mmCIF file of C-alpha atoms in Angstrom:
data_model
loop_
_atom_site.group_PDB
_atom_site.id
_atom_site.type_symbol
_atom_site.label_atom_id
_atom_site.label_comp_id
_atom_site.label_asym_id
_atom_site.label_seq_id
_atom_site.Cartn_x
_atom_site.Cartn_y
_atom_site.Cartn_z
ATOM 1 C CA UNK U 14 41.601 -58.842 -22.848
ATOM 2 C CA UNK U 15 41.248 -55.084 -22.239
ATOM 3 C CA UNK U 16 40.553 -53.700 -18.456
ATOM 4 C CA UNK U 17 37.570 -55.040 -17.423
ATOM 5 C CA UNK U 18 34.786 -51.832 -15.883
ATOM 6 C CA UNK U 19 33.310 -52.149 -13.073
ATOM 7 C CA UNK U 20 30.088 -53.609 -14.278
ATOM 8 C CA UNK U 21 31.917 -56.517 -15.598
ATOM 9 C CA UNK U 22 34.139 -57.061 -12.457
ATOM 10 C CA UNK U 23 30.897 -56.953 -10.507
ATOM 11 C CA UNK U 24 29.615 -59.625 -12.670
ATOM 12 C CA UNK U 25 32.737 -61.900 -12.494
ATOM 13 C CA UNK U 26 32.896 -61.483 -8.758
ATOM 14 C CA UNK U 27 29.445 -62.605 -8.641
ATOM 15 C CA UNK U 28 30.096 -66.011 -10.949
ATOM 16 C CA UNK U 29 33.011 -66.714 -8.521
ATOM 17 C CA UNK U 30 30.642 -66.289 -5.582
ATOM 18 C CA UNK U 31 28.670 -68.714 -6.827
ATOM 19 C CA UNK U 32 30.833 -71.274 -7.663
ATOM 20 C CA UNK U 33 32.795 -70.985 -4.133
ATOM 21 C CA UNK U 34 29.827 -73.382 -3.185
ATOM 22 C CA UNK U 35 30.553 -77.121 -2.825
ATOM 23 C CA UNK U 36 27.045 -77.908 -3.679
ATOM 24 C CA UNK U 37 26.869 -75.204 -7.090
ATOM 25 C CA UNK U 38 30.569 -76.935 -8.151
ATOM 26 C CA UNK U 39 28.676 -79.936 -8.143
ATOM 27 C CA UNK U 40 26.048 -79.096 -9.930
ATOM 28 C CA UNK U 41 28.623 -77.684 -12.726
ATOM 29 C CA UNK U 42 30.081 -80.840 -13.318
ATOM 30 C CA UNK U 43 27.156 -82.644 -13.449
ATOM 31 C CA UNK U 44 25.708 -79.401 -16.172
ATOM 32 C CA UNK U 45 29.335 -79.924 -17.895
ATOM 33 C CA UNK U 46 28.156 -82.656 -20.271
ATOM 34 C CA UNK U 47 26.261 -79.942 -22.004
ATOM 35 C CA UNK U 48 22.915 -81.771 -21.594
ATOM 36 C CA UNK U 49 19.875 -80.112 -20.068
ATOM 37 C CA UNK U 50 19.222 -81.411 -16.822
ATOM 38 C CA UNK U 51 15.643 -81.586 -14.617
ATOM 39 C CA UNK U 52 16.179 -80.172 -11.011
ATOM 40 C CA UNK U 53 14.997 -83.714 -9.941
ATOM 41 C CA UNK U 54 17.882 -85.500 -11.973
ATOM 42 C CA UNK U 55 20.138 -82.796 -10.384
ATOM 43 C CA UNK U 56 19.070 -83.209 -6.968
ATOM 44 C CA UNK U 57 19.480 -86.612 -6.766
ATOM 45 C CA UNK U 58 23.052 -86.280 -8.062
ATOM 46 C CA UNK U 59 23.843 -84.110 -4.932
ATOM 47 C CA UNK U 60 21.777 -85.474 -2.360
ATOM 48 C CA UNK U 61 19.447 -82.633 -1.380
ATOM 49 C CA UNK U 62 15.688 -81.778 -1.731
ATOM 50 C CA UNK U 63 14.364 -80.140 -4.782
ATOM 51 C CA UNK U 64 13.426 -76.983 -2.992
ATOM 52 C CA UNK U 65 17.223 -76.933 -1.970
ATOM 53 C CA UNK U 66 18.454 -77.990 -5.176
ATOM 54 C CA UNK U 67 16.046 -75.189 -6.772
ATOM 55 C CA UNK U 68 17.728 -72.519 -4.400
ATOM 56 C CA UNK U 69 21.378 -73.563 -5.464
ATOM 57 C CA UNK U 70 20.451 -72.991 -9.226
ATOM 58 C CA UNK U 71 18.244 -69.536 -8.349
ATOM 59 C CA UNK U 72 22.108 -68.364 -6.950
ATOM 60 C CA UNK U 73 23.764 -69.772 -10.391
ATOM 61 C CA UNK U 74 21.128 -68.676 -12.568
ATOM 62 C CA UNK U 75 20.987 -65.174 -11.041
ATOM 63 C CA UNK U 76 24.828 -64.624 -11.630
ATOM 64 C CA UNK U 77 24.681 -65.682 -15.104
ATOM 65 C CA UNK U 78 26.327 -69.329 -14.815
ATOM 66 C CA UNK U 79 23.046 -71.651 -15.619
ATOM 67 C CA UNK U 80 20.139 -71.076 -17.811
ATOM 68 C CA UNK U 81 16.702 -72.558 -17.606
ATOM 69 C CA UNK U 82 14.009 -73.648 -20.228
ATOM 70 C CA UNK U 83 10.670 -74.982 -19.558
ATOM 71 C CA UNK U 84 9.641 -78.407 -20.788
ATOM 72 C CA UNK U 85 6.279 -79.344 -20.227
ATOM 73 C CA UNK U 86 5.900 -79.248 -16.622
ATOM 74 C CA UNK U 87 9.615 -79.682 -16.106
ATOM 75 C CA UNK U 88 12.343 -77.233 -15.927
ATOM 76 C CA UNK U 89 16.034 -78.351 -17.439
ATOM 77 C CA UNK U 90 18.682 -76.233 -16.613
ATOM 78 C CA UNK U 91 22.154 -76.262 -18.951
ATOM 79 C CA UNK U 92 25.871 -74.628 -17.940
ATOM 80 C CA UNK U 93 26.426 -71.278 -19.616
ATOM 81 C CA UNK U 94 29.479 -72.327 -21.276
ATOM 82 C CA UNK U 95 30.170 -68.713 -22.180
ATOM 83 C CA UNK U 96 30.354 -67.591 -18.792
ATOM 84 C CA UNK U 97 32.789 -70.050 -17.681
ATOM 85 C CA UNK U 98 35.080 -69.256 -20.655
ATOM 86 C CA UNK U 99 35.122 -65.664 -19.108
ATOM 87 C CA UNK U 100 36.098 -66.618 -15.866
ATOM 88 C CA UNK U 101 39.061 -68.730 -17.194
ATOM 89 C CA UNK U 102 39.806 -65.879 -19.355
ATOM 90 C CA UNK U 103 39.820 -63.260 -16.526
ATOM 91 C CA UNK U 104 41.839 -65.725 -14.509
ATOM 92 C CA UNK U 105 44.180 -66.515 -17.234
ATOM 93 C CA UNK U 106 45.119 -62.840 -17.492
ATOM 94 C CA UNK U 107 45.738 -62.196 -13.707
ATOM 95 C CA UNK U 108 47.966 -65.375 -13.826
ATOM 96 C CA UNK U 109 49.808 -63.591 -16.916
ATOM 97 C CA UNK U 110 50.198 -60.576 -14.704
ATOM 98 C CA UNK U 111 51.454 -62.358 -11.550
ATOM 99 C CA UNK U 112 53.653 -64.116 -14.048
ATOM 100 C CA UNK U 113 55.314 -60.752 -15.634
ATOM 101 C CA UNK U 114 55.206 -59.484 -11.973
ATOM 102 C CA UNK U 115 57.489 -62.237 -10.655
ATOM 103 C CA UNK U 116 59.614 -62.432 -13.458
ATOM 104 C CA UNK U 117 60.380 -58.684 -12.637
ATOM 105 C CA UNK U 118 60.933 -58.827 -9.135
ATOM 106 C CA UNK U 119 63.252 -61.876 -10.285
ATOM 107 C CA UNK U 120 65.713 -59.546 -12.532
ATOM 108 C CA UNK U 121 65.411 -56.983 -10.047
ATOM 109 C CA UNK U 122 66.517 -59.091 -7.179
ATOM 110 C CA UNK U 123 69.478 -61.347 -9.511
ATOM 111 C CA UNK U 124 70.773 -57.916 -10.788
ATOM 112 C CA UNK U 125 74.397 -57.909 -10.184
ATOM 113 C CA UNK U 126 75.473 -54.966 -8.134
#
């Protein structure tokens, strides 16, 4: 993965924002069967109102994470897939660097002399 521009950081810092939520991590795994979901279904499954429930996938949908179709006189939201497979992708490469970074400082440091 080249170096990411600022645009694109901005955008990744603003998926992780979302998902440091308790609530919005529970709504991903309940989006993570891939099915489209109504915001009633979805606020059952974590316990708040539908005004509160709407709110939580306004913050998810706004960064890119969720997207929304109408149905009738329902909404149904489903997980961007894609947009979690750039997180891990972004976080596998700063792993890969921490990795290489700490198998440096590891020869340095068991250097003899």
């Amino acid at each position: 993965m080249p170096a990411a521009t600022t645009p694109e950081l901005s955008g990744r810092a603003a998926k992780f924002a979302a998902l440091g939520d308790p609530t919005r991590l529970s709504l991903v795994a309940m989006l993570s069967d891939g099915g489209p979901r109504s915001i009633v279904s979805l606020a059952e499954g974590v316990g708040l109102t539908r005004q509160g429930t709407t709110k939580h996938l306004k913050v998810m949908q706004d960064a890119g994470l969720v997207a929304s179709r109408r149905e009738g006189r329902e909404t149904r939201f489903t997980l961007r897939r894609d947009a979690l497979a750039e997180l891990r992708e972004h976080l596998d490469l700063v792993s890969a660097q921490w990795d290489d970074a700490l198998d440096r400082l590891k020869a340095f440091v068991e250097r003899p002399g």
